[in-house]
């Protein structure tokens, strides 16, 4: 999708303008707005029109939704596809009263399949939803299963064909690229994701959801408890959330973004909770939500960790033919060519590729650097495949590490501080603390 955007900009001969950076952001903002509208529509569908102003307020107020929805992560577009699909997903009542339910079901299957293509773990949602639909569709069971088999097979075949063509350069039946199977094998069976962190089984319940919802958590719990029994679709969404959280809890590596596709469902329950509290407390509660959620959304989106983006904008603006850049930071700390857009520039950063070939005692490059920065620089920088660059980017905390003399080493090699960018007031990773510095040679 982003490649198509860049191709369009190039065709319009606007690839030397700031639109090159803004266009992907505008596209992602559009998908974020679409997610908000789909959440709003889903809330009205499962609860009723009375919930409309509350779900609109909660969705636009949520700090996590504000922070995540407009980021160019696969989880964000996965969430968009998931909520759209849920809008069309049939319920028992729908099948009995709506003659177009089969058409909507096919539309839902299409979006659900695309969501699973984006991230195969999304299939957990549709496994739960699909089994419920099959069990409750005694008279339409064959129709439900047949449509699912056809549409899912078509999307999966298209995905395999596209991935094979992209990765192999040509479509070859003998060398098919089965991305969903590879995804499952590497992340689940081989557990390679564990090198990026291990969390206790209760992390999503004890930290993940409380941090995501913060002050909305009591409302979401209350909203589920006071959901009318006749609103079976809403109850079912609550069961779906619990199912996803429980299954993800079985995996050792956990991240906030993994459960983003069910966050809109949690927001619907927070809206139900807000609409259900006594009227005299409703306005005060809304004000408290606004004062706790919106400042956090603005701070995290405008100030927190902004230096890692500002430094890449600076490199783009100061780029010249002889410029080269090395990033001495934990891997993927900064944006890359999505901002710099200088494909001919020699740029490198400390990597953290997973050990796909079962290497024993594997330690990634970034961890090896932080274990002994001086030794790493003396042995691995200055080699033919990684020369000392004209510009080094690093976190201020690197210069303050005990028993290291990195600043002296850089000074002796002709480097001096030439730019500094504020990054954050606090950070949970000690390696990423302090300002972002640029050292020029």
CSV table of N, CA, C and O in Angstrom, one decimal, residues 44-126:
chain,number,residue,atom,x,y,z
A,44,UNK,N,-23.0,1.1,17.9
A,44,UNK,CA,-24.4,1.4,17.7
A,44,UNK,C,-25.1,0.1,17.3
A,44,UNK,O,-26.3,-0.2,17.6
A,45,UNK,N,-24.4,-0.8,16.5
A,45,UNK,CA,-25.1,-2.0,16.0
A,45,UNK,C,-25.3,-3.0,17.2
A,45,UNK,O,-26.4,-3.6,17.2
A,46,UNK,N,-24.4,-3.1,18.1
A,46,UNK,CA,-24.5,-4.2,19.1
A,46,UNK,C,-25.2,-3.6,20.4
A,46,UNK,O,-25.7,-4.4,21.2
A,47,UNK,N,-25.3,-2.3,20.5
A,47,UNK,CA,-26.0,-1.8,21.7
A,47,UNK,C,-27.2,-1.0,21.4
A,47,UNK,O,-28.2,-1.1,22.1
A,48,UNK,N,-27.1,-0.2,20.3
A,48,UNK,CA,-28.3,0.7,20.0
A,48,UNK,C,-27.8,2.1,19.8
A,48,UNK,O,-26.7,2.5,20.2
A,49,UNK,N,-28.7,2.9,19.2
A,49,UNK,CA,-28.3,4.3,18.8
A,49,UNK,C,-28.0,5.2,20.0
A,49,UNK,O,-27.3,6.2,20.0
A,50,UNK,N,-28.5,4.8,21.2
A,50,UNK,CA,-28.3,5.6,22.4
A,50,UNK,C,-26.9,5.6,22.8
A,50,UNK,O,-26.5,6.6,23.5
A,51,UNK,N,-26.1,4.7,22.4
A,51,UNK,CA,-24.7,4.6,22.8
A,51,UNK,C,-23.8,5.6,21.9
A,51,UNK,O,-22.7,5.8,22.2
A,52,UNK,N,-24.4,6.1,20.8
A,52,UNK,CA,-23.6,6.9,19.8
A,52,UNK,C,-22.8,8.0,20.4
A,52,UNK,O,-21.5,8.0,20.2
A,53,UNK,N,-23.3,8.9,21.2
A,53,UNK,CA,-22.4,10.0,21.6
A,53,UNK,C,-21.3,9.5,22.6
A,53,UNK,O,-20.2,10.1,22.6
A,54,UNK,N,-21.6,8.5,23.3
A,54,UNK,CA,-20.7,8.0,24.3
A,54,UNK,C,-19.5,7.2,23.7
A,54,UNK,O,-18.3,7.4,24.0
A,55,UNK,N,-19.8,6.4,22.7
A,55,UNK,CA,-18.7,5.7,22.0
A,55,UNK,C,-17.9,6.7,21.2
A,55,UNK,O,-16.6,6.5,21.1
A,56,UNK,N,-18.5,7.7,20.6
A,56,UNK,CA,-17.7,8.7,19.9
A,56,UNK,C,-16.8,9.4,20.8
A,56,UNK,O,-15.6,9.6,20.5
A,57,UNK,N,-17.3,9.8,22.0
A,57,UNK,CA,-16.4,10.5,23.0
A,57,UNK,C,-15.3,9.6,23.5
A,57,UNK,O,-14.1,10.0,23.5
A,58,UNK,N,-15.6,8.4,23.8
A,58,UNK,CA,-14.6,7.5,24.3
A,58,UNK,C,-13.5,7.2,23.3
A,58,UNK,O,-12.3,7.2,23.6
A,59,UNK,N,-13.9,6.9,22.1
A,59,UNK,CA,-13.0,6.6,21.0
A,59,UNK,C,-12.0,7.8,20.7
A,59,UNK,O,-10.8,7.6,20.6
A,60,UNK,N,-12.5,9.0,20.7
A,60,UNK,CA,-11.7,10.1,20.4
A,60,UNK,C,-10.9,10.6,21.6
A,60,UNK,O,-9.9,11.3,21.5
A,61,UNK,N,-11.3,10.1,22.8
A,61,UNK,CA,-10.7,10.5,24.0
A,61,UNK,C,-9.5,9.6,24.4
A,61,UNK,O,-8.6,10.0,25.1
A,62,UNK,N,-9.6,8.3,24.0
A,62,UNK,CA,-8.6,7.3,24.4
A,62,UNK,C,-7.2,7.7,24.0
A,62,UNK,O,-6.9,7.9,22.8
A,63,UNK,N,-6.3,7.8,25.0
A,63,UNK,CA,-4.9,8.1,24.7
A,63,UNK,C,-4.2,7.1,23.8
A,63,UNK,O,-3.5,7.4,22.9
A,64,UNK,N,-4.5,5.8,24.1
A,64,UNK,CA,-3.9,4.7,23.4
A,64,UNK,C,-4.3,4.6,21.9
A,64,UNK,O,-3.5,4.4,21.0
A,65,UNK,N,-5.6,4.9,21.7
A,65,UNK,CA,-6.1,4.9,20.4
A,65,UNK,C,-5.5,6.0,19.6
A,65,UNK,O,-5.1,5.9,18.4
A,66,UNK,N,-5.4,7.2,20.2
A,66,UNK,CA,-4.8,8.4,19.6
A,66,UNK,C,-3.3,8.1,19.3
A,66,UNK,O,-2.8,8.5,18.2
A,67,UNK,N,-2.6,7.4,20.2
A,67,UNK,CA,-1.2,7.2,20.0
A,67,UNK,C,-0.9,6.1,19.0
A,67,UNK,O,0.1,6.2,18.2
A,68,UNK,N,-1.7,5.1,18.9
A,68,UNK,CA,-1.4,3.9,18.1
A,68,UNK,C,-2.0,3.9,16.7
A,68,UNK,O,-1.4,3.5,15.7
A,69,UNK,N,-3.3,4.4,16.6
A,69,UNK,CA,-4.0,4.3,15.3
A,69,UNK,C,-3.3,4.9,14.1
A,69,UNK,O,-3.5,4.4,13.0
A,70,UNK,N,-2.6,6.0,14.4
A,70,UNK,CA,-2.0,6.7,13.2
A,70,UNK,C,-0.6,6.3,13.0
A,70,UNK,O,0.1,6.9,12.1
A,71,UNK,N,-0.1,5.3,13.7
A,71,UNK,CA,1.3,4.8,13.5
A,71,UNK,C,1.3,3.8,12.4
A,71,UNK,O,0.4,3.0,12.3
A,72,UNK,N,2.4,3.8,11.6
A,72,UNK,CA,2.4,2.9,10.5
A,72,UNK,C,2.9,1.5,10.9
A,72,UNK,O,4.0,1.1,10.6
A,73,UNK,N,2.1,0.8,11.7
A,73,UNK,CA,2.4,-0.5,12.2
A,73,UNK,C,1.4,-1.5,11.5
A,73,UNK,O,0.2,-1.1,11.3
A,74,UNK,N,1.8,-2.7,11.3
A,74,UNK,CA,0.9,-3.7,10.8
A,74,UNK,C,-0.3,-3.9,11.7
A,74,UNK,O,-1.4,-4.2,11.2
A,75,UNK,N,-0.1,-3.7,13.0
A,75,UNK,CA,-1.2,-3.9,14.0
A,75,UNK,C,-2.3,-2.9,13.8
A,75,UNK,O,-3.5,-3.1,14.0
A,76,UNK,N,-1.9,-1.7,13.3
A,76,UNK,CA,-2.9,-0.6,13.1
A,76,UNK,C,-3.9,-0.9,12.0
A,76,UNK,O,-5.1,-0.8,12.1
A,77,UNK,N,-3.3,-1.4,10.8
A,77,UNK,CA,-4.2,-1.7,9.7
A,77,UNK,C,-4.9,-3.0,10.0
A,77,UNK,O,-6.0,-3.2,9.5
A,78,UNK,N,-4.3,-3.9,10.7
A,78,UNK,CA,-5.0,-5.1,11.2
A,78,UNK,C,-6.2,-4.8,12.0
A,78,UNK,O,-7.3,-5.4,11.8
A,79,UNK,N,-6.1,-3.8,12.8
A,79,UNK,CA,-7.2,-3.3,13.7
A,79,UNK,C,-8.3,-2.8,12.8
A,79,UNK,O,-9.5,-3.0,13.0
A,80,UNK,N,-8.0,-2.0,11.8
A,80,UNK,CA,-8.9,-1.4,10.8
A,80,UNK,C,-9.7,-2.5,10.2
A,80,UNK,O,-11.0,-2.5,10.1
A,81,UNK,N,-9.0,-3.5,9.6
A,81,UNK,CA,-9.7,-4.6,8.9
A,81,UNK,C,-10.6,-5.4,9.9
A,81,UNK,O,-11.7,-5.8,9.5
A,82,UNK,N,-10.1,-5.6,11.1
A,82,UNK,CA,-10.9,-6.4,12.1
A,82,UNK,C,-12.2,-5.7,12.4
A,82,UNK,O,-13.3,-6.4,12.4
A,83,UNK,N,-12.2,-4.4,12.7
A,83,UNK,CA,-13.4,-3.7,13.2
A,83,UNK,C,-14.4,-3.6,12.0
A,83,UNK,O,-15.6,-3.7,12.2
A,84,UNK,N,-13.9,-3.4,10.8
A,84,UNK,CA,-14.8,-3.3,9.7
A,84,UNK,C,-15.5,-4.7,9.5
A,84,UNK,O,-16.7,-4.8,9.3
A,85,UNK,N,-14.7,-5.8,9.6
A,85,UNK,CA,-15.2,-7.1,9.4
A,85,UNK,C,-16.3,-7.4,10.5
A,85,UNK,O,-17.3,-8.0,10.2
A,86,UNK,N,-16.1,-7.0,11.7
A,86,UNK,CA,-17.0,-7.2,12.8
A,86,UNK,C,-18.3,-6.5,12.5
A,86,UNK,O,-19.4,-6.9,13.0
A,87,UNK,N,-18.3,-5.4,11.8
A,87,UNK,CA,-19.5,-4.6,11.5
A,87,UNK,C,-20.4,-5.4,10.6
A,87,UNK,O,-21.6,-5.2,10.6
A,88,UNK,N,-19.8,-6.3,9.7
A,88,UNK,CA,-20.6,-7.1,8.8
A,88,UNK,C,-20.9,-8.5,9.3
A,88,UNK,O,-21.7,-9.2,8.7
A,89,UNK,N,-20.2,-8.9,10.4
A,89,UNK,CA,-20.3,-10.3,10.8
A,89,UNK,C,-21.7,-10.6,11.3
A,89,UNK,O,-22.3,-9.8,12.1
A,90,UNK,N,-22.4,-11.6,10.8
A,90,UNK,CA,-23.8,-11.9,11.2
A,90,UNK,C,-23.9,-12.5,12.6
A,90,UNK,O,-23.1,-13.1,13.1
A,91,UNK,N,-25.1,-12.2,13.2
A,91,UNK,CA,-25.4,-12.7,14.4
A,91,UNK,C,-26.7,-13.6,14.2
A,91,UNK,O,-27.3,-13.5,13.2
A,92,UNK,N,-27.0,-14.4,15.2
A,92,UNK,CA,-28.2,-15.3,15.0
A,92,UNK,C,-29.5,-14.5,14.7
A,92,UNK,O,-30.3,-14.9,13.8
A,93,UNK,N,-29.6,-13.3,15.3
A,93,UNK,CA,-30.8,-12.5,15.0
A,93,UNK,C,-30.8,-11.9,13.6
A,93,UNK,O,-31.8,-11.8,12.9
A,94,UNK,N,-29.6,-11.6,13.2
A,94,UNK,CA,-29.4,-11.0,11.8
A,94,UNK,C,-29.8,-12.0,10.8
A,94,UNK,O,-30.5,-11.7,9.8
A,95,UNK,N,-29.4,-13.3,10.9
A,95,UNK,CA,-29.7,-14.3,9.9
A,95,UNK,C,-31.2,-14.5,9.8
A,95,UNK,O,-31.7,-14.9,8.7
A,96,UNK,N,-31.9,-14.3,10.9
A,96,UNK,CA,-33.4,-14.6,10.8
A,96,UNK,C,-34.2,-13.4,10.3
A,96,UNK,O,-35.3,-13.6,9.8
A,97,UNK,N,-33.6,-12.2,10.4
A,97,UNK,CA,-34.4,-11.0,10.1
A,97,UNK,C,-33.9,-10.2,8.9
A,97,UNK,O,-34.6,-9.4,8.3
A,98,UNK,N,-32.6,-10.5,8.5
A,98,UNK,CA,-32.0,-9.8,7.4
A,98,UNK,C,-31.8,-10.7,6.2
A,98,UNK,O,-31.0,-11.7,6.2
A,99,UNK,N,-32.5,-10.4,5.0
A,99,UNK,CA,-32.3,-11.2,3.9
A,99,UNK,C,-31.0,-11.0,3.2
A,99,UNK,O,-30.5,-11.9,2.4
A,100,UNK,N,-30.2,-10.0,3.6
A,100,UNK,CA,-28.9,-9.7,3.0
A,100,UNK,C,-27.8,-10.2,3.8
A,100,UNK,O,-26.6,-9.9,3.6
A,101,UNK,N,-28.1,-11.1,4.8
A,101,UNK,CA,-27.0,-11.5,5.8
A,101,UNK,C,-25.9,-12.2,5.1
A,101,UNK,O,-24.7,-12.1,5.4
A,102,UNK,N,-26.2,-13.0,4.0
A,102,UNK,CA,-25.2,-13.8,3.4
A,102,UNK,C,-24.2,-12.8,2.6
A,102,UNK,O,-23.0,-13.1,2.6
A,103,UNK,N,-24.8,-11.8,2.0
A,103,UNK,CA,-23.9,-10.8,1.4
A,103,UNK,C,-23.0,-10.1,2.4
A,103,UNK,O,-21.8,-10.0,2.1
A,104,UNK,N,-23.5,-9.7,3.5
A,104,UNK,CA,-22.7,-9.1,4.6
A,104,UNK,C,-21.7,-10.1,5.1
A,104,UNK,O,-20.6,-9.7,5.4
A,105,UNK,N,-22.1,-11.3,5.2
A,105,UNK,CA,-21.2,-12.3,5.7
A,105,UNK,C,-20.0,-12.5,4.8
A,105,UNK,O,-18.8,-12.6,5.2
A,106,UNK,N,-20.2,-12.4,3.5
A,106,UNK,CA,-19.1,-12.5,2.5
A,106,UNK,C,-18.2,-11.3,2.6
A,106,UNK,O,-17.0,-11.4,2.5
A,107,UNK,N,-18.8,-10.1,2.8
A,107,UNK,CA,-18.0,-8.9,2.9
A,107,UNK,C,-17.1,-9.0,4.2
A,107,UNK,O,-15.9,-8.7,4.2
A,108,UNK,N,-17.7,-9.5,5.3
A,108,UNK,CA,-17.0,-9.7,6.5
A,108,UNK,C,-15.8,-10.7,6.3
A,108,UNK,O,-14.7,-10.5,6.8
A,109,UNK,N,-16.1,-11.8,5.7
A,109,UNK,CA,-15.0,-12.8,5.4
A,109,UNK,C,-13.9,-12.2,4.6
A,109,UNK,O,-12.7,-12.5,4.9
A,110,UNK,N,-14.2,-11.3,3.7
A,110,UNK,CA,-13.1,-10.7,2.9
A,110,UNK,C,-12.2,-9.8,3.8
A,110,UNK,O,-11.0,-10.0,3.7
A,111,UNK,N,-12.8,-9.0,4.6
A,111,UNK,CA,-12.0,-8.1,5.5
A,111,UNK,C,-11.3,-8.9,6.6
A,111,UNK,O,-10.1,-8.6,6.9
A,112,UNK,N,-12.0,-10.0,7.1
A,112,UNK,CA,-11.3,-10.8,8.1
A,112,UNK,C,-10.1,-11.5,7.5
A,112,UNK,O,-9.1,-11.6,8.2
A,113,UNK,N,-10.2,-12.0,6.3
A,113,UNK,CA,-9.1,-12.7,5.6
A,113,UNK,C,-7.9,-11.7,5.4
A,113,UNK,O,-6.8,-12.1,5.6
A,114,UNK,N,-8.2,-10.5,5.0
A,114,UNK,CA,-7.2,-9.5,4.8
A,114,UNK,C,-6.5,-9.2,6.2
A,114,UNK,O,-5.3,-9.0,6.2
A,115,UNK,N,-7.3,-9.2,7.2
A,115,UNK,CA,-6.7,-8.9,8.6
A,115,UNK,C,-5.7,-10.1,8.9
A,115,UNK,O,-4.7,-9.8,9.5
A,116,UNK,N,-6.1,-11.3,8.6
A,116,UNK,CA,-5.2,-12.4,8.9
A,116,UNK,C,-4.0,-12.4,8.0
A,116,UNK,O,-2.9,-12.9,8.4
A,117,UNK,N,-4.1,-11.9,6.8
A,117,UNK,CA,-3.0,-11.8,5.9
A,117,UNK,C,-2.0,-10.8,6.5
A,117,UNK,O,-0.8,-10.9,6.5
A,118,UNK,N,-2.5,-9.7,7.1
A,118,UNK,CA,-1.7,-8.7,7.7
A,118,UNK,C,-0.9,-9.2,8.9
A,118,UNK,O,0.3,-9.0,9.0
A,119,UNK,N,-1.6,-10.0,9.7
A,119,UNK,CA,-1.0,-10.6,10.9
A,119,UNK,C,-1.7,-12.0,11.1
A,119,UNK,O,-2.9,-11.9,11.5
A,120,UNK,N,-1.1,-13.1,10.8
A,120,UNK,CA,-1.8,-14.4,10.9
A,120,UNK,C,-2.4,-14.7,12.3
A,120,UNK,O,-3.3,-15.4,12.4
A,121,UNK,N,-1.9,-14.1,13.4
A,121,UNK,CA,-2.4,-14.3,14.7
A,121,UNK,C,-3.9,-13.7,14.8
A,121,UNK,O,-4.6,-14.1,15.7
A,122,UNK,N,-4.3,-12.9,13.9
A,122,UNK,CA,-5.6,-12.4,13.8
A,122,UNK,C,-6.6,-13.5,13.7
A,122,UNK,O,-7.8,-13.3,14.0
A,123,UNK,N,-6.2,-14.7,13.2
A,123,UNK,CA,-7.1,-15.8,13.0
A,123,UNK,C,-7.7,-16.2,14.3
A,123,UNK,O,-8.8,-16.9,14.3
A,124,UNK,N,-7.1,-15.9,15.4
A,124,UNK,CA,-7.7,-16.3,16.8
A,124,UNK,C,-9.0,-15.7,16.9
A,124,UNK,O,-9.9,-16.3,17.5
A,125,UNK,N,-9.2,-14.4,16.5
A,125,UNK,CA,-10.5,-13.7,16.6
A,125,UNK,C,-11.5,-14.5,15.8
A,125,UNK,O,-12.7,-14.7,16.2
A,126,UNK,N,-11.2,-14.9,14.5
A,126,UNK,CA,-12.2,-15.5,13.6
A,126,UNK,C,-12.4,-17.0,13.9
A,126,UNK,O,-13.4,-17.5,13.6
